Amino acid sequence: WRAVKLRPRRRPWRRAGNRVVAQASGYKVAILGAAGGIGQPLSLLVKMSPLVSALHLYDIANVDGVTADLGHCNTPAKVAGFTGKEELAGCLAGVDVVVIPAGVPRKPGMTRDDLFGINAGIVRELVEAVADNAPAALVHVISNPVNSTVPIAAEVLKRKGVYDPRKLFGVTTLDVVRANTFVAEMKGLPLADVDVPVVGGHAAATILPLLSKARPKTAFTDEEVEALTRRIQNAGTEVVEAKAKAGGGSATLSMAYAAARFLEASLRGLDGDADVYECSYVQCQAVPELPFFACRVKLGRDGVEEVAAAGAELRGLTEFEARALEALKPQLKKSIDKGVAYAQQQP
Ligand code: NAI
C-alpha cells in the first residue's frame, strides 16, 4: 500500500485491467462551512483538483467573497456559492461528495468533546439536508468531535432511510499526515516515502499511531515510540496553543491539506483507480465492541470497498500498541454512544 499524492495533472484515460478507458468528466463536490478557517484553504485546494468539475461552497456567512475570489482561478472546476438554509438544497443537488468542516473549533484548554454542544446540532442539520438532497453522496465529516459526529451522521441517515456505511467517513487523515511528518523528521527519511497507519478515533488517547507498521519498516526505541505517540496524539493541541496569541483557532492549513488528500483519494476510488487506501473513521468490525473505528480502508466506486480487511493492521501489534488499544476502547465507546444517544433523542 502507498500514500495518495495530490496529482498535478489528470490523464484523460485510465487503465481498467488490460483495457484503457476514458476518464469520467469530473465530480461535483460540496463543502459545507466553506468560508471558515479550514473551508477556505480546502476550497482552494479542491479548486485545483483536475478530478473536480463543480465546486459548491456553502456557509451561513461570508461565502460570497470566497466564491468570487476562487472563481477567478483559471482551473476547470466551476465554483458556485450558496448561503442560508434555503439555498442548502440547491448546493447539494447532484453532488458526488459532501465535505463538512462546519462548526466551532477548539480554544486553549478545550477538548474536542467540549465542542459537542454546538457542533452536534450543526452536523445533524447538515446531514439531514444531505440525506434529502444528495442521498448517494460520499460524506466526509471533519467537524469535531469526530468520534461522536460520525455516529450522529449515521443515525440521521438511518432515520432518513438512506444510510450506506460505505459512504460515511470521519476524516482522520490529519493524524496520518502528522505521523508521517514527525516520523520522517525524527528518522531523517524522505517525507514522501513514509506512511504510518493511525487507527482508533480522532481525539487524544483514542488516536493510535501504529509505528510498528510504518513504511518503510523503521526501528524505534521504546522512548521514541512513547514520544512520537504522545506528540501525534497532542499535535492538535500544539497548534491550538500556538495560535492562541493570534486570535485563536485550531489546525486549518494542515487540516485543509489532509482533507484535500482524502477527497482526492475518494475521487480516485470513485473514478475506478485500483489500490486507493486511506485511514478513516468508518463503521466497521475491526474491533467488535466499537461500531466505529479508524482504520485503513480500500476506497472504490461506492466508497469503502473493503471493510472486512480493514482490521488487518490490528494483528501482530506490539505490547505498547496492544495496551494503548485496550485503553482507548472505553473512551471511544463512550463518545460513540453519546453521539448515537443524542441523535436518537432528537424529534
Ligand atoms: P471556523 O470557525 O474557522 O469555521 C467554521 C465555519 O463553519 C464558519 O465559516 C461558520 O460560519 C461555518 N458554520 C457554522 N455553522 C454552520 C452551519 N450550520 N452551516 C454551515 N456552515 C456553518 O472553524 P475551523 O477552524 O474551520 O474548524 C471547523 C471544524 O473542524 C471544527 O469543528 C474543528 O474542531 C474541526 N477540525 C477537525 C479536524 C479533524 O482532524 N477532523 C482538525 C481541525 C479542526
CSV table of N, CA, C and O in Angstrom, one decimal, residues 144-243:
chain,number,residue,atom,x,y,z
A,144,ASN,N,-15.6,18.4,14.6
A,144,ASN,CA,-15.3,17.7,15.9
A,144,ASN,C,-16.5,17.8,16.8
A,144,ASN,O,-17.2,18.8,16.8
A,145,PRO,N,-16.5,16.9,17.8
A,145,PRO,CA,-15.7,15.7,18.0
A,145,PRO,C,-16.1,14.6,17.0
A,145,PRO,O,-17.2,14.1,17.0
A,146,VAL,N,-15.2,14.3,16.1
A,146,VAL,CA,-15.4,13.3,15.0
A,146,VAL,C,-15.9,12.0,15.6
A,146,VAL,O,-16.7,11.3,15.0
A,147,ASN,N,-15.3,11.6,16.8
A,147,ASN,CA,-15.7,10.3,17.4
A,147,ASN,C,-17.2,10.2,17.6
A,147,ASN,O,-17.8,9.2,17.7
A,148,SER,N,-17.9,11.4,17.8
A,148,SER,CA,-19.3,11.4,18.0
A,148,SER,C,-20.1,11.9,16.8
A,148,SER,O,-21.2,11.5,16.6
A,149,THR,N,-19.5,12.9,16.1
A,149,THR,CA,-20.3,13.5,15.0
A,149,THR,C,-20.6,12.4,13.8
A,149,THR,O,-21.6,12.5,13.2
A,150,VAL,N,-19.7,11.5,13.7
A,150,VAL,CA,-19.9,10.5,12.6
A,150,VAL,C,-21.0,9.5,13.1
A,150,VAL,O,-22.0,9.3,12.2
A,151,PRO,N,-21.1,9.0,14.3
A,151,PRO,CA,-22.2,8.3,14.7
A,151,PRO,C,-23.5,9.1,14.6
A,151,PRO,O,-24.6,8.5,14.3
A,152,ILE,N,-23.5,10.4,14.9
A,152,ILE,CA,-24.7,11.2,14.7
A,152,ILE,C,-25.1,11.2,13.3
A,152,ILE,O,-26.3,11.0,13.0
A,153,ALA,N,-24.2,11.4,12.4
A,153,ALA,CA,-24.5,11.4,11.0
A,153,ALA,C,-25.1,10.1,10.5
A,153,ALA,O,-26.1,10.0,9.8
A,154,ALA,N,-24.5,9.0,11.0
A,154,ALA,CA,-25.1,7.7,10.7
A,154,ALA,C,-26.5,7.5,11.1
A,154,ALA,O,-27.4,7.0,10.4
A,155,GLU,N,-26.8,8.0,12.4
A,155,GLU,CA,-28.2,7.9,12.9
A,155,GLU,C,-29.2,8.7,12.0
A,155,GLU,O,-30.3,8.3,11.7
A,156,VAL,N,-28.7,9.9,11.7
A,156,VAL,CA,-29.6,10.8,10.8
A,156,VAL,C,-29.9,10.1,9.5
A,156,VAL,O,-31.0,10.1,9.0
A,157,LEU,N,-28.8,9.5,8.9
A,157,LEU,CA,-29.0,8.9,7.6
A,157,LEU,C,-29.9,7.7,7.7
A,157,LEU,O,-30.7,7.4,6.8
A,158,LYS,N,-29.7,6.9,8.8
A,158,LYS,CA,-30.6,5.7,9.0
A,158,LYS,C,-32.0,6.1,9.1
A,158,LYS,O,-32.9,5.5,8.5
A,159,ARG,N,-32.3,7.2,9.9
A,159,ARG,CA,-33.6,7.6,10.1
A,159,ARG,C,-34.3,8.0,8.8
A,159,ARG,O,-35.5,7.9,8.6
A,160,LYS,N,-33.5,8.6,8.0
A,160,LYS,CA,-34.0,9.0,6.6
A,160,LYS,C,-34.0,7.9,5.6
A,160,LYS,O,-34.4,8.1,4.5
A,161,GLY,N,-33.6,6.7,6.1
A,161,GLY,CA,-33.6,5.5,5.2
A,161,GLY,C,-32.6,5.5,4.1
A,161,GLY,O,-32.8,4.8,3.1
A,162,VAL,N,-31.5,6.3,4.2
A,162,VAL,CA,-30.5,6.3,3.1
A,162,VAL,C,-29.1,6.0,3.6
A,162,VAL,O,-28.1,6.3,2.9
A,163,TYR,N,-29.0,5.3,4.8
A,163,TYR,CA,-27.7,5.1,5.3
A,163,TYR,C,-26.9,4.0,4.5
A,163,TYR,O,-27.5,2.9,4.4
A,164,ASP,N,-25.8,4.3,4.0
A,164,ASP,CA,-24.9,3.3,3.4
A,164,ASP,C,-23.5,3.4,4.1
A,164,ASP,O,-22.8,4.4,3.9
A,165,PRO,N,-23.2,2.5,5.0
A,165,PRO,CA,-22.0,2.7,5.8
A,165,PRO,C,-20.7,2.8,5.0
A,165,PRO,O,-19.7,3.4,5.4
A,166,ARG,N,-20.8,2.4,3.7
A,166,ARG,CA,-19.6,2.5,2.8
A,166,ARG,C,-19.3,4.0,2.4
A,166,ARG,O,-18.3,4.3,1.9
A,167,LYS,N,-20.3,4.8,2.7
A,167,LYS,CA,-20.2,6.2,2.1
A,167,LYS,C,-20.1,7.3,3.2
A,167,LYS,O,-20.1,8.5,2.9
A,168,LEU,N,-19.9,6.8,4.5
A,168,LEU,CA,-19.8,7.8,5.5
A,168,LEU,C,-18.4,7.7,6.2
A,168,LEU,O,-18.0,6.6,6.6
A,169,PHE,N,-17.7,8.9,6.2
A,169,PHE,CA,-16.3,8.9,6.7
A,169,PHE,C,-16.1,10.0,7.7
A,169,PHE,O,-16.5,11.1,7.5
A,170,GLY,N,-15.4,9.6,8.8
A,170,GLY,CA,-14.8,10.7,9.6
A,170,GLY,C,-13.4,10.9,9.1
A,170,GLY,O,-12.6,10.0,8.9
A,171,VAL,N,-13.0,12.2,8.9
A,171,VAL,CA,-11.7,12.5,8.3
A,171,VAL,C,-10.7,12.5,9.4
A,171,VAL,O,-10.6,13.4,10.2
A,172,THR,N,-9.8,11.5,9.4
A,172,THR,CA,-8.7,11.4,10.3
A,172,THR,C,-7.4,11.5,9.6
A,172,THR,O,-6.3,11.2,10.2
A,173,THR,N,-7.4,11.9,8.4
A,173,THR,CA,-6.2,12.0,7.6
A,173,THR,C,-5.1,12.9,8.2
A,173,THR,O,-3.9,12.6,8.0
A,174,LEU,N,-5.5,13.9,9.0
A,174,LEU,CA,-4.5,14.8,9.6
A,174,LEU,C,-3.7,14.0,10.6
A,174,LEU,O,-2.5,14.3,10.7
A,175,ASP,N,-4.2,13.0,11.2
A,175,ASP,CA,-3.4,12.2,12.1
A,175,ASP,C,-2.3,11.4,11.4
A,175,ASP,O,-1.2,11.3,11.9
A,176,VAL,N,-2.7,11.0,10.2
A,176,VAL,CA,-1.7,10.2,9.4
A,176,VAL,C,-0.7,11.2,8.8
A,176,VAL,O,0.5,10.9,8.9
A,177,VAL,N,-1.1,12.3,8.4
A,177,VAL,CA,-0.2,13.4,7.8
A,177,VAL,C,0.8,13.8,8.9
A,177,VAL,O,2.0,13.9,8.6
A,178,ARG,N,0.3,14.0,10.1
A,178,ARG,CA,1.2,14.4,11.2
A,178,ARG,C,2.2,13.3,11.5
A,178,ARG,O,3.4,13.5,11.7
A,179,ALA,N,1.7,12.0,11.6
A,179,ALA,CA,2.5,10.9,12.0
A,179,ALA,C,3.6,10.7,10.9
A,179,ALA,O,4.8,10.5,11.3
A,180,ASN,N,3.2,10.9,9.7
A,180,ASN,CA,4.2,10.7,8.6
A,180,ASN,C,5.3,11.8,8.7
A,180,ASN,O,6.5,11.5,8.6
A,181,THR,N,4.9,13.0,9.0
A,181,THR,CA,5.8,14.2,9.1
A,181,THR,C,6.8,14.0,10.3
A,181,THR,O,8.0,14.1,10.2
A,182,PHE,N,6.2,13.6,11.4
A,182,PHE,CA,7.0,13.5,12.7
A,182,PHE,C,8.0,12.3,12.5
A,182,PHE,O,9.2,12.4,13.0
A,183,VAL,N,7.6,11.2,12.0
A,183,VAL,CA,8.5,10.1,11.8
A,183,VAL,C,9.6,10.4,10.8
A,183,VAL,O,10.8,10.1,11.1
A,184,ALA,N,9.2,11.0,9.7
A,184,ALA,CA,10.3,11.4,8.7
A,184,ALA,C,11.3,12.3,9.3
A,184,ALA,O,12.5,12.1,9.1
A,185,GLU,N,10.8,13.3,10.1
A,185,GLU,CA,11.7,14.2,10.7
A,185,GLU,C,12.6,13.6,11.7
A,185,GLU,O,13.9,13.8,11.7
A,186,MET,N,12.1,12.7,12.5
A,186,MET,CA,12.9,12.0,13.6
A,186,MET,C,13.9,11.1,13.0
A,186,MET,O,15.0,11.0,13.4
A,187,LYS,N,13.5,10.4,11.9
A,187,LYS,CA,14.4,9.4,11.4
A,187,LYS,C,15.2,9.8,10.1
A,187,LYS,O,15.9,9.0,9.5
A,188,GLY,N,15.0,11.1,9.7
A,188,GLY,CA,15.7,11.6,8.6
A,188,GLY,C,15.3,10.8,7.3
A,188,GLY,O,16.1,10.6,6.4
A,189,LEU,N,14.0,10.5,7.2
A,189,LEU,CA,13.6,9.7,6.0
A,189,LEU,C,12.9,10.7,5.0
A,189,LEU,O,12.4,11.8,5.4
A,190,PRO,N,12.9,10.4,3.7
A,190,PRO,CA,12.3,11.2,2.7
A,190,PRO,C,10.8,11.3,3.0
A,190,PRO,O,10.1,10.2,3.2
A,191,LEU,N,10.2,12.5,3.2
A,191,LEU,CA,8.8,12.7,3.6
A,191,LEU,C,7.8,11.9,2.8
A,191,LEU,O,6.9,11.3,3.3
A,192,ALA,N,8.0,11.9,1.5
A,192,ALA,CA,7.1,11.3,0.6
A,192,ALA,C,7.0,9.8,0.7
A,192,ALA,O,6.0,9.1,0.3
A,193,ASP,N,8.0,9.2,1.3
A,193,ASP,CA,8.1,7.7,1.4
A,193,ASP,C,7.4,7.2,2.6
A,193,ASP,O,7.2,6.0,2.7
A,194,VAL,N,7.2,8.0,3.6
A,194,VAL,CA,6.8,7.5,4.9
A,194,VAL,C,5.3,7.4,5.0
A,194,VAL,O,4.5,8.3,4.6
A,195,ASP,N,4.8,6.2,5.5
A,195,ASP,CA,3.3,6.1,5.7
A,195,ASP,C,3.1,5.3,7.0
A,195,ASP,O,3.5,4.2,7.1
A,196,VAL,N,2.4,6.0,7.9
A,196,VAL,CA,2.1,5.4,9.2
A,196,VAL,C,0.6,5.2,9.4
A,196,VAL,O,-0.1,6.2,9.3
A,197,PRO,N,0.1,4.0,9.5
A,197,PRO,CA,-1.3,3.8,9.8
A,197,PRO,C,-1.7,4.4,11.2
A,197,PRO,O,-0.9,4.2,12.1
A,198,VAL,N,-2.8,5.1,11.2
A,198,VAL,CA,-3.2,5.7,12.5
A,198,VAL,C,-4.7,5.2,12.7
A,198,VAL,O,-5.5,5.4,11.8
A,199,VAL,N,-4.9,4.4,13.8
A,199,VAL,CA,-6.2,3.8,14.0
A,199,VAL,C,-6.9,4.3,15.2
A,199,VAL,O,-6.3,5.2,15.9
A,200,GLY,N,-8.1,3.8,15.5
A,200,GLY,CA,-8.8,4.2,16.7
A,200,GLY,C,-9.8,5.3,16.4
A,200,GLY,O,-10.8,5.1,15.7
A,201,GLY,N,-9.6,6.5,17.0
A,201,GLY,CA,-10.5,7.6,16.8
A,201,GLY,C,-9.8,8.9,16.5
A,201,GLY,O,-8.6,8.8,16.1
A,202,HIS,N,-10.4,10.0,16.7
A,202,HIS,CA,-9.7,11.3,16.5
A,202,HIS,C,-9.9,12.2,17.7
A,202,HIS,O,-10.5,13.3,17.6
A,203,ALA,N,-9.3,11.8,18.8
A,203,ALA,CA,-9.3,12.6,20.0
A,203,ALA,C,-8.3,12.0,21.0
A,203,ALA,O,-8.4,10.8,21.3
A,204,ALA,N,-7.3,12.8,21.3
A,204,ALA,CA,-6.3,12.5,22.4
A,204,ALA,C,-5.9,11.0,22.3
A,204,ALA,O,-5.4,10.5,21.3
A,205,ALA,N,-6.1,10.3,23.4
A,205,ALA,CA,-5.6,8.9,23.5
A,205,ALA,C,-6.3,7.9,22.6
A,205,ALA,O,-5.9,6.8,22.4
A,206,THR,N,-7.4,8.3,22.0
A,206,THR,CA,-8.1,7.4,21.0
A,206,THR,C,-7.3,7.4,19.7
A,206,THR,O,-7.6,6.6,18.8
A,207,ILE,N,-6.4,8.4,19.5
A,207,ILE,CA,-5.6,8.4,18.3
A,207,ILE,C,-4.4,7.4,18.5
A,207,ILE,O,-3.6,7.7,19.4
A,208,LEU,N,-4.4,6.4,17.7
A,208,LEU,CA,-3.3,5.4,17.9
A,208,LEU,C,-2.5,5.1,16.7
A,208,LEU,O,-2.9,4.4,15.8
A,209,PRO,N,-1.3,5.8,16.6
A,209,PRO,CA,-0.4,5.5,15.5
A,209,PRO,C,0.2,4.2,15.7
A,209,PRO,O,0.7,3.8,16.8
A,210,LEU,N,0.2,3.4,14.6
A,210,LEU,CA,0.8,2.0,14.7
A,210,LEU,C,2.2,2.1,14.1
A,210,LEU,O,2.5,1.8,12.9
A,211,LEU,N,3.2,2.5,14.9
A,211,LEU,CA,4.5,2.8,14.4
A,211,LEU,C,5.2,1.5,14.0
A,211,LEU,O,6.1,1.5,13.1
A,212,SER,N,4.8,0.4,14.6
A,212,SER,CA,5.4,-0.9,14.2
A,212,SER,C,5.0,-1.3,12.8
A,212,SER,O,5.6,-2.1,12.1
A,213,LYS,N,4.0,-0.6,12.2
A,213,LYS,CA,3.5,-0.9,10.8
A,213,LYS,C,3.9,0.2,9.9
A,213,LYS,O,3.4,0.3,8.8
A,214,ALA,N,4.8,1.1,10.3
A,214,ALA,CA,5.2,2.2,9.5
A,214,ALA,C,5.9,1.7,8.3
A,214,ALA,O,6.7,0.7,8.4
A,215,ARG,N,5.7,2.3,7.1
A,215,ARG,CA,6.5,2.1,5.9
A,215,ARG,C,7.3,3.3,5.6
A,215,ARG,O,6.8,4.4,5.7
A,216,PRO,N,8.6,3.2,5.2
A,216,PRO,CA,9.4,2.0,5.2
A,216,PRO,C,9.6,1.4,6.6
A,216,PRO,O,9.5,2.2,7.6
A,217,LYS,N,9.8,0.1,6.7
A,217,LYS,CA,10.0,-0.5,8.0
A,217,LYS,C,11.1,0.2,8.8
A,217,LYS,O,12.2,0.5,8.3
A,218,THR,N,10.7,0.7,10.0
A,218,THR,CA,11.7,1.6,10.8
A,218,THR,C,11.8,1.1,12.2
A,218,THR,O,10.7,0.7,12.8
A,219,ALA,N,13.0,1.1,12.7
A,219,ALA,CA,13.1,0.7,14.1
A,219,ALA,C,13.0,1.9,15.1
A,219,ALA,O,13.6,2.9,14.8
A,220,PHE,N,12.3,1.7,16.2
A,220,PHE,CA,12.2,2.8,17.1
A,220,PHE,C,12.5,2.2,18.5
A,220,PHE,O,12.2,1.1,18.8
A,221,THR,N,13.2,3.0,19.3
A,221,THR,CA,13.4,2.6,20.7
A,221,THR,C,12.0,2.8,21.5
A,221,THR,O,11.1,3.5,21.0
A,222,ASP,N,11.9,2.2,22.7
A,222,ASP,CA,10.7,2.4,23.4
A,222,ASP,C,10.4,3.9,23.7
A,222,ASP,O,9.3,4.3,23.7
A,223,GLU,N,11.5,4.6,24.0
A,223,GLU,CA,11.3,6.0,24.3
A,223,GLU,C,10.8,6.8,23.1
A,223,GLU,O,10.0,7.7,23.2
A,224,GLU,N,11.4,6.4,21.9
A,224,GLU,CA,10.9,7.1,20.7
A,224,GLU,C,9.4,6.8,20.4
A,224,GLU,O,8.7,7.7,20.0
A,225,VAL,N,9.0,5.6,20.6
A,225,VAL,CA,7.6,5.2,20.4
A,225,VAL,C,6.7,6.0,21.3
A,225,VAL,O,5.7,6.6,20.9
A,226,GLU,N,7.1,6.1,22.6
A,226,GLU,CA,6.3,6.9,23.5
A,226,GLU,C,6.2,8.4,23.2
A,226,GLU,O,5.2,9.0,23.2
A,227,ALA,N,7.4,8.9,22.8
A,227,ALA,CA,7.4,10.4,22.5
A,227,ALA,C,6.6,10.7,21.2
A,227,ALA,O,5.9,11.6,21.1
A,228,LEU,N,6.8,9.8,20.2
A,228,LEU,CA,6.1,10.0,18.9
A,228,LEU,C,4.6,9.9,19.1
A,228,LEU,O,3.8,10.7,18.6
A,229,THR,N,4.2,8.8,19.8
A,229,THR,CA,2.8,8.6,20.1
A,229,THR,C,2.1,9.8,20.8
A,229,THR,O,1.1,10.3,20.4
A,230,ARG,N,2.8,10.2,21.8
A,230,ARG,CA,2.3,11.4,22.6
A,230,ARG,C,2.2,12.6,21.7
A,230,ARG,O,1.2,13.3,21.7
A,231,ARG,N,3.2,12.8,20.9
A,231,ARG,CA,3.2,14.1,20.0
A,231,ARG,C,2.1,14.0,19.0
A,231,ARG,O,1.4,15.0,18.7
A,232,ILE,N,1.9,12.8,18.4
A,232,ILE,CA,0.9,12.7,17.4
A,232,ILE,C,-0.5,12.9,18.0
A,232,ILE,O,-1.4,13.6,17.5
A,233,GLN,N,-0.7,12.3,19.2
A,233,GLN,CA,-2.0,12.5,19.9
A,233,GLN,C,-2.3,13.9,20.3
A,233,GLN,O,-3.4,14.3,20.3
A,234,ASN,N,-1.2,14.7,20.6
A,234,ASN,CA,-1.4,16.0,21.1
A,234,ASN,C,-1.1,17.1,20.1
A,234,ASN,O,-1.0,18.3,20.4
A,235,ALA,N,-0.9,16.7,18.8
A,235,ALA,CA,-0.5,17.6,17.8
A,235,ALA,C,-1.5,18.7,17.6
A,235,ALA,O,-1.2,19.9,17.3
A,236,GLY,N,-2.8,18.4,17.7
A,236,GLY,CA,-3.9,19.3,17.5
A,236,GLY,C,-3.8,20.4,18.6
A,236,GLY,O,-3.9,21.6,18.3
A,237,THR,N,-3.5,20.0,19.8
A,237,THR,CA,-3.4,20.9,20.9
A,237,THR,C,-2.2,21.8,20.8
A,237,THR,O,-2.2,23.0,21.1
A,238,GLU,N,-1.1,21.3,20.2
A,238,GLU,CA,0.1,22.0,19.9
A,238,GLU,C,-0.2,23.2,19.0
A,238,GLU,O,0.2,24.4,19.3
A,239,VAL,N,-1.1,23.0,18.0
A,239,VAL,CA,-1.5,24.1,17.1
A,239,VAL,C,-2.4,25.0,17.8
A,239,VAL,O,-2.3,26.3,17.7
A,240,VAL,N,-3.4,24.5,18.6
A,240,VAL,CA,-4.3,25.4,19.3
A,240,VAL,C,-3.6,26.4,20.2
A,240,VAL,O,-3.8,27.6,20.2
A,241,GLU,N,-2.6,25.9,20.9
A,241,GLU,CA,-1.8,26.7,21.8
A,241,GLU,C,-0.9,27.7,21.0
A,241,GLU,O,-0.8,28.9,21.4
A,242,ALA,N,-0.3,27.3,19.9
A,242,ALA,CA,0.5,28.2,19.1
A,242,ALA,C,-0.3,29.3,18.5
A,242,ALA,O,0.2,30.4,18.3
A,243,LYS,N,-1.6,29.0,18.2
A,243,LYS,CA,-2.5,30.1,17.6
A,243,LYS,C,-3.1,31.0,18.6
A,243,LYS,O,-3.8,32.0,18.2
